[in-house]
PDB file of C-alpha atoms in Angstrom:
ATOM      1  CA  UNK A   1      48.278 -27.431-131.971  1.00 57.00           C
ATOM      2  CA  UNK A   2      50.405 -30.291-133.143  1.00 62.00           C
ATOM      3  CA  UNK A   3      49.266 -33.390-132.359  1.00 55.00           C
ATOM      4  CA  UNK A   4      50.702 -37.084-132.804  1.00 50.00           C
ATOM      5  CA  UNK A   5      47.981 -39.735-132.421  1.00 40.00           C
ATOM      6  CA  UNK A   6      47.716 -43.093-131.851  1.00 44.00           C
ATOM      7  CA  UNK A   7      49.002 -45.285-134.831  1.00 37.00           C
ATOM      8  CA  UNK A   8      45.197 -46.180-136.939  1.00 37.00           C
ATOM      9  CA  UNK A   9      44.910 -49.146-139.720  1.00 39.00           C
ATOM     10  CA  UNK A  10      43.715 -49.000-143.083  1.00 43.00           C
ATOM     11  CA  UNK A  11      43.844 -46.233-146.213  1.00 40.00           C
ATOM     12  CA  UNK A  12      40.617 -44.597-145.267  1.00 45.00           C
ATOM     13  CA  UNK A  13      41.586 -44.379-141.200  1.00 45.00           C
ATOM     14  CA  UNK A  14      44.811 -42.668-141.999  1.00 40.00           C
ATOM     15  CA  UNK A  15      42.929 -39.713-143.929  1.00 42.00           C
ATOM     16  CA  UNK A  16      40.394 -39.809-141.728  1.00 42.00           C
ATOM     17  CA  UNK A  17      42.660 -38.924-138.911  1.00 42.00           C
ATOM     18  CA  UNK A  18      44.480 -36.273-140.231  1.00 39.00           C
ATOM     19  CA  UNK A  19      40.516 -34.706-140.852  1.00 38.00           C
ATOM     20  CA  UNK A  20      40.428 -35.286-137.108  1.00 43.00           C
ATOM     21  CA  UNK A  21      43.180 -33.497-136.641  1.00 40.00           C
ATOM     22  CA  UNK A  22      41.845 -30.668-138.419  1.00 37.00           C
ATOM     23  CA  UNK A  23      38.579 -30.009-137.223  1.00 40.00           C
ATOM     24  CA  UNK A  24      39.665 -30.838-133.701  1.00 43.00           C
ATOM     25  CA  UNK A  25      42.641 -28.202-133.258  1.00 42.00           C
ATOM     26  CA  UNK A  26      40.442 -25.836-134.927  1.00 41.00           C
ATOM     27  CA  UNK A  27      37.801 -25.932-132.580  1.00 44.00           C
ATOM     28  CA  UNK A  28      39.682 -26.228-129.244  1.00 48.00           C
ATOM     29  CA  UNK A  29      43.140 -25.209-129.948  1.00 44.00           C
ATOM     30  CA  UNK A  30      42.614 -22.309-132.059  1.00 41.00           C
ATOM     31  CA  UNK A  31      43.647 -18.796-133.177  1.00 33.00           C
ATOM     32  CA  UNK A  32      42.380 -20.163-136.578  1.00 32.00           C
ATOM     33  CA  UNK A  33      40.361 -17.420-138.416  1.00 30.00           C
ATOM     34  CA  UNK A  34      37.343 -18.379-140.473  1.00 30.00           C
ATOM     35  CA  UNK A  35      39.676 -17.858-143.475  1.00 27.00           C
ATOM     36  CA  UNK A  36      41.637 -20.764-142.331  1.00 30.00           C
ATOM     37  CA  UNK A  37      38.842 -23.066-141.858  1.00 31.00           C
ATOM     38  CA  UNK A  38      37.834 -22.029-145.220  1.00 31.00           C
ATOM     39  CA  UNK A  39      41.155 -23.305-146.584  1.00 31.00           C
ATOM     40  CA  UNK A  40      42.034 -26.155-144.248  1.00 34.00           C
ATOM     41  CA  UNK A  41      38.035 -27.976-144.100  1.00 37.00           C
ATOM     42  CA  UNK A  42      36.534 -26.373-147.150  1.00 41.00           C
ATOM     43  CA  UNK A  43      34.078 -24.173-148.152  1.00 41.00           C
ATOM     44  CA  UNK A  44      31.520 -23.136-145.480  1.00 41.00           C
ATOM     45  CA  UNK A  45      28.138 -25.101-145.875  1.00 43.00           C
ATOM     46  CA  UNK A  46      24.670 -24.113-144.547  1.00 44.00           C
ATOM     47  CA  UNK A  47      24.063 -27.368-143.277  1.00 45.00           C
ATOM     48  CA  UNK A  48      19.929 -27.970-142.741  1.00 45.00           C
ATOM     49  CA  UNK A  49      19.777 -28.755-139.067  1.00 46.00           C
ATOM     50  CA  UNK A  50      17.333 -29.219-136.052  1.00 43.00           C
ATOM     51  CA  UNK A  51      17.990 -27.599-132.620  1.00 43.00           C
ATOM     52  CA  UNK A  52      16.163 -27.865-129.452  1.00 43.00           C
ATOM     53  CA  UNK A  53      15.187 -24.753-127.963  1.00 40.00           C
ATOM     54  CA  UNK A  54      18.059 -23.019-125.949  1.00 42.00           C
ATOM     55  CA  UNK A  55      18.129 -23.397-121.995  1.00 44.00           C
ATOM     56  CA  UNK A  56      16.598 -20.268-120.767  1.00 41.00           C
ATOM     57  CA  UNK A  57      18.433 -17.666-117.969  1.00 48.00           C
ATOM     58  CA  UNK A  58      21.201 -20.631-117.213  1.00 64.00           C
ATOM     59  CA  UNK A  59      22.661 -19.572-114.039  1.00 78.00           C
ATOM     60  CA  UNK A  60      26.403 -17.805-114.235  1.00 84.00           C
ATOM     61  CA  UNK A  61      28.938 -19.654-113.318  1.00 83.00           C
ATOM     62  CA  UNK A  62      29.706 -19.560-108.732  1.00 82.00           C
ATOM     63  CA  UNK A  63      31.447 -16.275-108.510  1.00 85.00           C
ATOM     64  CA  UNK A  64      31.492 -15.448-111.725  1.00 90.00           C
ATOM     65  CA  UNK A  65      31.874 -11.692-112.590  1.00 90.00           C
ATOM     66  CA  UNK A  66      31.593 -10.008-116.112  1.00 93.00           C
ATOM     67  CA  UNK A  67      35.125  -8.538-116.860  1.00 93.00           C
ATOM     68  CA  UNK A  68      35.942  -5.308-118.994  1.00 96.00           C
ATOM     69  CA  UNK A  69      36.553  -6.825-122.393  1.00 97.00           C
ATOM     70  CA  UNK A  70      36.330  -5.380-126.043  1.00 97.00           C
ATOM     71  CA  UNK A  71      34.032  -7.611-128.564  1.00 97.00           C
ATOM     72  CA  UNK A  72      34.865  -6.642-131.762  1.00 97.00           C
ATOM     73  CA  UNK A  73      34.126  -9.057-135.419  1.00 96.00           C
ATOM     74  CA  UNK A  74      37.560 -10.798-136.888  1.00 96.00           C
ATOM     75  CA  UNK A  75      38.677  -8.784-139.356  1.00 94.00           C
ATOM     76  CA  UNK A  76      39.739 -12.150-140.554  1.00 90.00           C
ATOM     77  CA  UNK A  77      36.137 -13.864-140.915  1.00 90.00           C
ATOM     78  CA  UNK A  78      34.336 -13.831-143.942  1.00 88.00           C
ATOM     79  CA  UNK A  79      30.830 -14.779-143.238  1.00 94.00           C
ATOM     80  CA  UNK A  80      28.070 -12.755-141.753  1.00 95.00           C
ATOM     81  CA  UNK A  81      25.590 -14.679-138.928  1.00 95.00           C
ATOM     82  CA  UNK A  82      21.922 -15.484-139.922  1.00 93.00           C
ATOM     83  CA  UNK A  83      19.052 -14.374-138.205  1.00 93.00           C
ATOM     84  CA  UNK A  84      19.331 -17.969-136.084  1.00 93.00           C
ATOM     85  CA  UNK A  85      22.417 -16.733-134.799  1.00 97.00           C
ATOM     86  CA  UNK A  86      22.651 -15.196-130.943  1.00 97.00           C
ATOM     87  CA  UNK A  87      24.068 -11.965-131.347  1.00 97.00           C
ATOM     88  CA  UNK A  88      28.060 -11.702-131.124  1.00 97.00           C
ATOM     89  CA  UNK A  89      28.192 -10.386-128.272  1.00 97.00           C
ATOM     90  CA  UNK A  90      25.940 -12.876-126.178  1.00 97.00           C
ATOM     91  CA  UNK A  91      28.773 -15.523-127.992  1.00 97.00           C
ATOM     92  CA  UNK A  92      31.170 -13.881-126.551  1.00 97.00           C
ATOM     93  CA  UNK A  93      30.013 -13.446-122.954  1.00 97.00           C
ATOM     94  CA  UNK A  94      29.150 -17.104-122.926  1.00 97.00           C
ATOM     95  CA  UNK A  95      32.662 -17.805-124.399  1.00 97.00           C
ATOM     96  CA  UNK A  96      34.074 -15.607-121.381  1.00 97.00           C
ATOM     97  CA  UNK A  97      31.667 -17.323-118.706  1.00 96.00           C
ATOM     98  CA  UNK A  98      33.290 -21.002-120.010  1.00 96.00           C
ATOM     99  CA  UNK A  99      36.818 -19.701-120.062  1.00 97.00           C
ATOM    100  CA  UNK A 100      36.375 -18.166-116.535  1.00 95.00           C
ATOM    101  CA  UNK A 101      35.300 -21.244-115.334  1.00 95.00           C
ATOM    102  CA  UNK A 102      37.766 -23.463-116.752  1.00 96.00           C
ATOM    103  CA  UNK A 103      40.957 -21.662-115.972  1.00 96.00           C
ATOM    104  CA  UNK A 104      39.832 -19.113-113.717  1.00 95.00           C
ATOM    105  CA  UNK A 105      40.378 -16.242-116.845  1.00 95.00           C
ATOM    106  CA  UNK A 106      40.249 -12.732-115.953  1.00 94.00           C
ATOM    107  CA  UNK A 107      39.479 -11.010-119.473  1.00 96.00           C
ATOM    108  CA  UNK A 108      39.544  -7.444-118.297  1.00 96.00           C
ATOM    109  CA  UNK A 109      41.375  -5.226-120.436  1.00 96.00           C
ATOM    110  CA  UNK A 110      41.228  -8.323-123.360  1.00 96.00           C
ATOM    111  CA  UNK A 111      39.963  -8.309-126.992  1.00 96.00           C
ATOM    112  CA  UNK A 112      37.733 -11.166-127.688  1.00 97.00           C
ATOM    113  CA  UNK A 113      37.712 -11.453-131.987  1.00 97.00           C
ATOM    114  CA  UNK A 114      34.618 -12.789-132.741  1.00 98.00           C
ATOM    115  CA  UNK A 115      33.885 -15.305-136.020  1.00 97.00           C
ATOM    116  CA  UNK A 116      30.904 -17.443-137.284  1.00 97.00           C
ATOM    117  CA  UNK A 117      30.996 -19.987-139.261  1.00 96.00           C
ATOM    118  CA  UNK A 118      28.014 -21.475-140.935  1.00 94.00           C
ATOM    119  CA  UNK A 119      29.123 -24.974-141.434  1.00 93.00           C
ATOM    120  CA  UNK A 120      31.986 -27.245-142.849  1.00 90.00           C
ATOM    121  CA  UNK A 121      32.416 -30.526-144.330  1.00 87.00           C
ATOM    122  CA  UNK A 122      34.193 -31.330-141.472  1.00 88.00           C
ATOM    123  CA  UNK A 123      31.960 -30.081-138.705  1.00 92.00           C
ATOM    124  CA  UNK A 124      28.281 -29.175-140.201  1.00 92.00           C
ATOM    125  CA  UNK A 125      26.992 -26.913-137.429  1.00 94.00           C
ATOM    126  CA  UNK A 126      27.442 -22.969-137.024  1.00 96.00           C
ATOM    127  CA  UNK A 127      29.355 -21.853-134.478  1.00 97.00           C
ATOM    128  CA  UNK A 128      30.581 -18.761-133.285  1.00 97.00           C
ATOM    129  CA  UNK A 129      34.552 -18.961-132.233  1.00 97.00           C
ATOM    130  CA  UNK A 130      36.366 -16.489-129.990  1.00 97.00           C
ATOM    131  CA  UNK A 131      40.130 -15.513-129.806  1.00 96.00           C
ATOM    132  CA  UNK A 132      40.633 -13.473-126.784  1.00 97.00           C
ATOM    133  CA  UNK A 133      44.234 -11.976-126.781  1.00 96.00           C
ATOM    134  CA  UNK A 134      45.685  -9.327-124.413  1.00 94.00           C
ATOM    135  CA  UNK A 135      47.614  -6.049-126.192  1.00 89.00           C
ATOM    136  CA  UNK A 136      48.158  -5.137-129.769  1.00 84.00           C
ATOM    137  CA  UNK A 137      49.965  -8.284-130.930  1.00 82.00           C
ATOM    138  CA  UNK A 138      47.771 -11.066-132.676  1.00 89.00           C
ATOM    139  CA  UNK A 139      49.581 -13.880-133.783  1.00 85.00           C
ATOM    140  CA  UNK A 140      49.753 -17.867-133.735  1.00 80.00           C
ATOM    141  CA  UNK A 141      52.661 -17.057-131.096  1.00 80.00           C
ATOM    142  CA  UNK A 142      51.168 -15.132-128.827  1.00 86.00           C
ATOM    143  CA  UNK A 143      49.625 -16.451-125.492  1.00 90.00           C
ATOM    144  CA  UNK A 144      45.531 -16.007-124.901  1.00 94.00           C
ATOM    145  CA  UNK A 145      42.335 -18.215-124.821  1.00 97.00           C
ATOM    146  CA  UNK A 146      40.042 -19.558-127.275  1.00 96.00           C
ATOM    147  CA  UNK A 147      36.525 -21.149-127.370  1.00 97.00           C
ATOM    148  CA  UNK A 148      33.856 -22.122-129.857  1.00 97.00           C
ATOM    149  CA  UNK A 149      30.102 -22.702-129.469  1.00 97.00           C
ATOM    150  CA  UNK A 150      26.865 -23.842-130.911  1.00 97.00           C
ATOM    151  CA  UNK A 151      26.033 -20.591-132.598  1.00 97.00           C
ATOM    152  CA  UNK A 152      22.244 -21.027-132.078  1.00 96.00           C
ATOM    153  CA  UNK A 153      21.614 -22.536-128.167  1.00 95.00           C
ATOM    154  CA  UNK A 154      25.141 -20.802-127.001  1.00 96.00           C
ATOM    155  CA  UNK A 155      26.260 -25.168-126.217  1.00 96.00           C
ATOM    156  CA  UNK A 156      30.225 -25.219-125.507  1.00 96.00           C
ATOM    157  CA  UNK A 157      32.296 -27.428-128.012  1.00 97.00           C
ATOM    158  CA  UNK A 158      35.625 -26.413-127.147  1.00 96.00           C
ATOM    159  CA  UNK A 159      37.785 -24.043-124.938  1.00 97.00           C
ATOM    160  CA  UNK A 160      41.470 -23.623-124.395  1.00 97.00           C
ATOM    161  CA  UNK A 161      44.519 -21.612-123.599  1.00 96.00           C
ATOM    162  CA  UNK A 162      47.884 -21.080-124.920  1.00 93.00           C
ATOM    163  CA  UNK A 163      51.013 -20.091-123.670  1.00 92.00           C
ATOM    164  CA  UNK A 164      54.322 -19.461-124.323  1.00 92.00           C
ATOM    165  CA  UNK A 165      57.104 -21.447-121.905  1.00 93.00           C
ATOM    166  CA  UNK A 166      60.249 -19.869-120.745  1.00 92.00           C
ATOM    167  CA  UNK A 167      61.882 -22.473-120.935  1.00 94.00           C
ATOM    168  CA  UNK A 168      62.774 -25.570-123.547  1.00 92.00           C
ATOM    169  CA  UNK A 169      61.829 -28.790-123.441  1.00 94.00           C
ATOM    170  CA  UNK A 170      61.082 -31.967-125.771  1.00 93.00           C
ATOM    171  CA  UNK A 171      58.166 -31.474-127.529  1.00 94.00           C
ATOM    172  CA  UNK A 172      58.246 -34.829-128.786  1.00 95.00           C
ATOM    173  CA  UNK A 173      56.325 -37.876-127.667  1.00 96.00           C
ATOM    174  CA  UNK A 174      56.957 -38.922-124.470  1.00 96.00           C
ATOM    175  CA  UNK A 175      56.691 -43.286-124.975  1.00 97.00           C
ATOM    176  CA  UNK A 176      57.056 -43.625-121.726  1.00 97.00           C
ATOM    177  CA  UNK A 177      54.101 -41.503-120.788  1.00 97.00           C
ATOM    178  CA  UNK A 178      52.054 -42.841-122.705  1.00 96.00           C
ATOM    179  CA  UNK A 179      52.439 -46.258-121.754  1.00 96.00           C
ATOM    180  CA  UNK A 180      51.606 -44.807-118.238  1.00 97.00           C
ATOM    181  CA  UNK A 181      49.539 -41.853-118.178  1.00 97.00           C
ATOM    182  CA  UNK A 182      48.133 -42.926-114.575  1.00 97.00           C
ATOM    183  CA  UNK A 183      48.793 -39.435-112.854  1.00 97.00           C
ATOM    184  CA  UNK A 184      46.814 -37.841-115.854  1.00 98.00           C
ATOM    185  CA  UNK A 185      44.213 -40.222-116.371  1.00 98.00           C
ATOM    186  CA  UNK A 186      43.668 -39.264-112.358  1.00 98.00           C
ATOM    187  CA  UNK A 187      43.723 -35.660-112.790  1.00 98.00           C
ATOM    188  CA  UNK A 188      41.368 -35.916-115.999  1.00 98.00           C
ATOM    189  CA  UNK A 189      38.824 -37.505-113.328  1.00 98.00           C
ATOM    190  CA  UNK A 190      39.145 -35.141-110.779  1.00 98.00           C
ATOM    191  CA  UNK A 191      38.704 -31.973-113.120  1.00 98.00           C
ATOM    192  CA  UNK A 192      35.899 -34.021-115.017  1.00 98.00           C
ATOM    193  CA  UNK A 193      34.029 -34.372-111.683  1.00 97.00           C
ATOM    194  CA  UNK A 194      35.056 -30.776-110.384  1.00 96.00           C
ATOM    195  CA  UNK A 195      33.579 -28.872-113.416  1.00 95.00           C
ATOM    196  CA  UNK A 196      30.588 -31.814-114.597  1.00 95.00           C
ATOM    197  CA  UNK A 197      32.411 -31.794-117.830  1.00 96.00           C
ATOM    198  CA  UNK A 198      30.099 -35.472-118.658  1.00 96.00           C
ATOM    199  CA  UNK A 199      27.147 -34.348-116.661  1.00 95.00           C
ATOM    200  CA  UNK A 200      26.934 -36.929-114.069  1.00 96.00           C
ATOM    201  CA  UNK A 201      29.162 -39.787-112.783  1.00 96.00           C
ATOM    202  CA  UNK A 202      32.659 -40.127-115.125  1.00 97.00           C
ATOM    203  CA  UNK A 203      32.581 -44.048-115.836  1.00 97.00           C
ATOM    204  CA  UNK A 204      36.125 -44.257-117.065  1.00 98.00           C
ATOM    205  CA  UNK A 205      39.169 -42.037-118.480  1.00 98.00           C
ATOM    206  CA  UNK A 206      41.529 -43.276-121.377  1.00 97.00           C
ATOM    207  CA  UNK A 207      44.431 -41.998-122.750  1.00 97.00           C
ATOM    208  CA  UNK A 208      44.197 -40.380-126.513  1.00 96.00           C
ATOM    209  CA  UNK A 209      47.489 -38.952-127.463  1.00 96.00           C
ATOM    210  CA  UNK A 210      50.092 -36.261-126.768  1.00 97.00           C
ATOM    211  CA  UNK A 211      51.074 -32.872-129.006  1.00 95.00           C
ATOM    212  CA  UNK A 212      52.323 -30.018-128.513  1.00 93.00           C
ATOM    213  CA  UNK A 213      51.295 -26.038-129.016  1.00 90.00           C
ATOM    214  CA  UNK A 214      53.683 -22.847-128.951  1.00 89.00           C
ATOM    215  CA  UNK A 215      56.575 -24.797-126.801  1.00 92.00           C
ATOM    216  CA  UNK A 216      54.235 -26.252-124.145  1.00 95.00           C
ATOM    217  CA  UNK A 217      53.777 -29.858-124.692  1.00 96.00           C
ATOM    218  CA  UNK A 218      50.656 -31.644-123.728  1.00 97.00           C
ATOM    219  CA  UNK A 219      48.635 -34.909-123.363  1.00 97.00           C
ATOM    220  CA  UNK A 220      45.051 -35.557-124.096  1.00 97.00           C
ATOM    221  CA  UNK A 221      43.046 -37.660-122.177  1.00 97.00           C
ATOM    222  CA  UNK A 222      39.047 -39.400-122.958  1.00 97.00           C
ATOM    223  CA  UNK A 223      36.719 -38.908-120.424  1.00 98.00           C
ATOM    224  CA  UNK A 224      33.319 -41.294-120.330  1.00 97.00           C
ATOM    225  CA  UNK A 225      30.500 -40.520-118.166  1.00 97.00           C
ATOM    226  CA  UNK A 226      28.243 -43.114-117.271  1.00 97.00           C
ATOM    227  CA  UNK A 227      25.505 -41.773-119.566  1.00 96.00           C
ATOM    228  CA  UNK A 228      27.419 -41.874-122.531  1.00 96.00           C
ATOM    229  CA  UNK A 229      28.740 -38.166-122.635  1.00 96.00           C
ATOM    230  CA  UNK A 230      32.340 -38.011-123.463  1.00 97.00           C
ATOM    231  CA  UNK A 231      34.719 -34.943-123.366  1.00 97.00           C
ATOM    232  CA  UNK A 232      38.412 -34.367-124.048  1.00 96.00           C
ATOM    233  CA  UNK A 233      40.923 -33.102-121.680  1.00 97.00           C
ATOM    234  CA  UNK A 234      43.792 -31.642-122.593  1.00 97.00           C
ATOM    235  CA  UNK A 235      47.162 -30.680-119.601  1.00 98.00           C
ATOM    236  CA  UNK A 236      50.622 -29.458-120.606  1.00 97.00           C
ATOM    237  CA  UNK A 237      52.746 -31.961-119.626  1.00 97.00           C
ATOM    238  CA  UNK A 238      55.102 -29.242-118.661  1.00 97.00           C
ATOM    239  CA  UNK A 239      53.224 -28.426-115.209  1.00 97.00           C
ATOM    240  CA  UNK A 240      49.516 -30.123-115.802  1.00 97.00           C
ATOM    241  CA  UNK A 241      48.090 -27.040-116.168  1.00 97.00           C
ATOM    242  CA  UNK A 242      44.833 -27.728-117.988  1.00 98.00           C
ATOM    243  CA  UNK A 243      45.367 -26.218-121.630  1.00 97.00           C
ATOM    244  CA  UNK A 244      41.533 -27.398-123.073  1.00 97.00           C
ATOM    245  CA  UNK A 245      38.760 -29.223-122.694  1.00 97.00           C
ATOM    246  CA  UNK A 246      36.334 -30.340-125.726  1.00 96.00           C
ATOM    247  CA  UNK A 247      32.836 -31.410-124.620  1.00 96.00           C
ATOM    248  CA  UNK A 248      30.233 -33.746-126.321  1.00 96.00           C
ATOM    249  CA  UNK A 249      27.966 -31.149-127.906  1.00 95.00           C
ATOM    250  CA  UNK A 250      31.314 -30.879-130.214  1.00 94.00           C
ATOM    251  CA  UNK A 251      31.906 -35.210-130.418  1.00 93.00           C
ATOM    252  CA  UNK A 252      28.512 -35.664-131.934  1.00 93.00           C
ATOM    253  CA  UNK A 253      28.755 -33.388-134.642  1.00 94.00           C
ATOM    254  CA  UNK A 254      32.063 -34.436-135.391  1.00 91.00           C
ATOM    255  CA  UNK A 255      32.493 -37.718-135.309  1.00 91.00           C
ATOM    256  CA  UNK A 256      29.505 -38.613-137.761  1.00 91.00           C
ATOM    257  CA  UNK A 257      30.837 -36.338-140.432  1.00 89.00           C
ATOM    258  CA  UNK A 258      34.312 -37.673-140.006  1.00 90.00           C
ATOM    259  CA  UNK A 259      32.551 -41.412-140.036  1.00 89.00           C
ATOM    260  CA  UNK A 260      30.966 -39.993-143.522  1.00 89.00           C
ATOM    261  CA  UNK A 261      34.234 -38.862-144.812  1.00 88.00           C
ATOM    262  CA  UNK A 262      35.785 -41.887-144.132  1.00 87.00           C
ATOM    263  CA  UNK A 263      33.129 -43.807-145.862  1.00 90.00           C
ATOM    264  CA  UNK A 264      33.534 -41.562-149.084  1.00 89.00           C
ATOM    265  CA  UNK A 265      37.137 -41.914-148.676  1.00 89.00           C
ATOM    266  CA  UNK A 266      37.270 -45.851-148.673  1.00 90.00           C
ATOM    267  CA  UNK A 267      34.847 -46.043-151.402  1.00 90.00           C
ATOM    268  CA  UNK A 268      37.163 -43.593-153.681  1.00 90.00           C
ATOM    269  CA  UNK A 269      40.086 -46.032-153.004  1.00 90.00           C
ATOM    270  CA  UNK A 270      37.835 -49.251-154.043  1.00 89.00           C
ATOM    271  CA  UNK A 271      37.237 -47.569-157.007  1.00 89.00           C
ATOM    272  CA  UNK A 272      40.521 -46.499-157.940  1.00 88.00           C
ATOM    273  CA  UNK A 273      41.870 -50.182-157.148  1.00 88.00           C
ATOM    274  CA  UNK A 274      39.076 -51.415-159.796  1.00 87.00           C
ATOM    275  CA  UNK A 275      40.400 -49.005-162.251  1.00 85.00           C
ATOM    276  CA  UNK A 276      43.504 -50.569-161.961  1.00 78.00           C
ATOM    277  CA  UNK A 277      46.431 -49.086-163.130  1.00 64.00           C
ATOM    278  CA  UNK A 278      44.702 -46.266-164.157  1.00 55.00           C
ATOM    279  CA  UNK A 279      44.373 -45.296-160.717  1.00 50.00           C
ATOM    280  CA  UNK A 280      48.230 -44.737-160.507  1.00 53.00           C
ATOM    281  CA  UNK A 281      49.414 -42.372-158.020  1.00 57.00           C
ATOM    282  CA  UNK A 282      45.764 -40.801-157.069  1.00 55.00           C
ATOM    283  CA  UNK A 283      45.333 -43.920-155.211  1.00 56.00           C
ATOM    284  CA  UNK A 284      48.642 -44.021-153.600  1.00 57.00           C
ATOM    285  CA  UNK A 285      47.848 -40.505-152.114  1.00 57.00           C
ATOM    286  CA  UNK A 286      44.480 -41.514-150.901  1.00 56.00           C
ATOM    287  CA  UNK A 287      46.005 -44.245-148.902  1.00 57.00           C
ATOM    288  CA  UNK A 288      48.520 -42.092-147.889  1.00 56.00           C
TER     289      UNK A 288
END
């Protein structure tokens, strides 16, 4: 997913965003592999962490009926799931469940590839990741769903479709639009509401930024609920069909480790700055 975002201030904001960038599209608008969160986020970590026990026999989503899909491990991944993990296949029924709900996905006859990922600089939680395509073809290109998830309690982070258009448009961004998002902002409520995407009331909906992924350009929207959940909603502004939806098990991971990267960040450009010239162009591409 290409994304252009709202114009930030300051050196360690502007590398900060671009990390936001990263771990976001990974996570909600993917078809990325482990191997390229290896290479875009950095080395897997095994990050020490807490987790509540996981809810027990949740109920299935209304009308909800398990399709005939194929689970099979991305040949693609490179790590191997502890012994905290839920089994790959309970990932991907959950995945399937979410995606089902969502966008009303029938998976019969699909693939679901299947990848864990112990941790990242960027996001310092397992999770296991689908990519659910339909045929023999697998590439960036090619329409299907995605969805990631705590990889211990089975919590969504992220799900999301892609498609390709048949048609071209301007997949640039759209000023207009995003001085008035109204209609979006309105449909963000009403799917917020539909599917408890905040669980509870929705206090307020913002706009975030527009992008773009295949040819199907899109808007994303912030959605607060009155307890202090927030989620991110993502429609192609082609047709406002929904194309993803991030939840707040996936902002409070996140955004902490992004808030510690910027803080590392900032205090690698005060110290190049007190080196002085020695600093040279190292601190011109921190600041970007």
């Amino acid at each position: 997913m290409n994304t252009t975002y709202p114009h930030k201030k300051g050196a360690g904001k502007a590398a900060l965003a671009a990390l936001a960038m990263i771990a976001t599209s990974a996570l909600l608008f993917g078809y990325f592999s482990q191997s390229v969160l290896a290479a875009d986020l950095g080395k897997p970590q095994a990050v020490p962490t807490s987790y509540a026990p996981a809810p027990a026999g949740a109920a299935l989503p209304a009308g909800y009926q398990k399709a005939d899909y194929a689970v099979t491990a991305d040949p693609l991944a490179s790590e191997a799931a502890d012994a905290q993990a839920i089994p790959m296949e309970e990932a991907a029924e959950l995945g399937a469940q979410a995606l089902w709900e969502l966008f009303g996905a029938d998976l019969g006859g699909a693939t679901v590839y299947m990848s864990y990922c112990s941790g990242t600089e960027t996001f310092p939680r397992a999770f296991w990741s689908g990519d659910v395509r339909f045929g023999s073809s697998r590439t960036p290109q090619d329409p299907g769903f995605s969805f990631s998830l705590d990889a211990v309690t089975g919590e969504r982070f992220g799900a999301a479709q892609s498609r390709i258009l048949s048609v071209e448009l301007d997949l640039g961004l759209d000023a207009a639009l995003a001085e008035n998002p109204q209609e979006y902002l309105d449909l963000a409520r009403q799917l917020a509401a539909e599917k408890n995407l905040v669980h509870g009331q929705v206090e307020a909906v913002s706009y975030n930024c527009q992008g773009y992924s295949c040819n199907d350009p899109d808007i994303t929207l912030n959605v607060l609920g009155a307890n202090g959940e927030k989620a991110l909603v993502t429609f192609s502004r082609y047709d406002q069909q929904l194309k993803g939806v991030g939840y707040d098990a996936e902002r409070r991971i996140r955004e902490p480790a992004l808030e510690k990267l910027d803080q590392e960040l900032e205090k690698r450009i005060e110290a190049a700055r007190a080196a002085g010239g020695a600093g040279g162009s190292g601190l011109a591409a921190l600041e970007g």
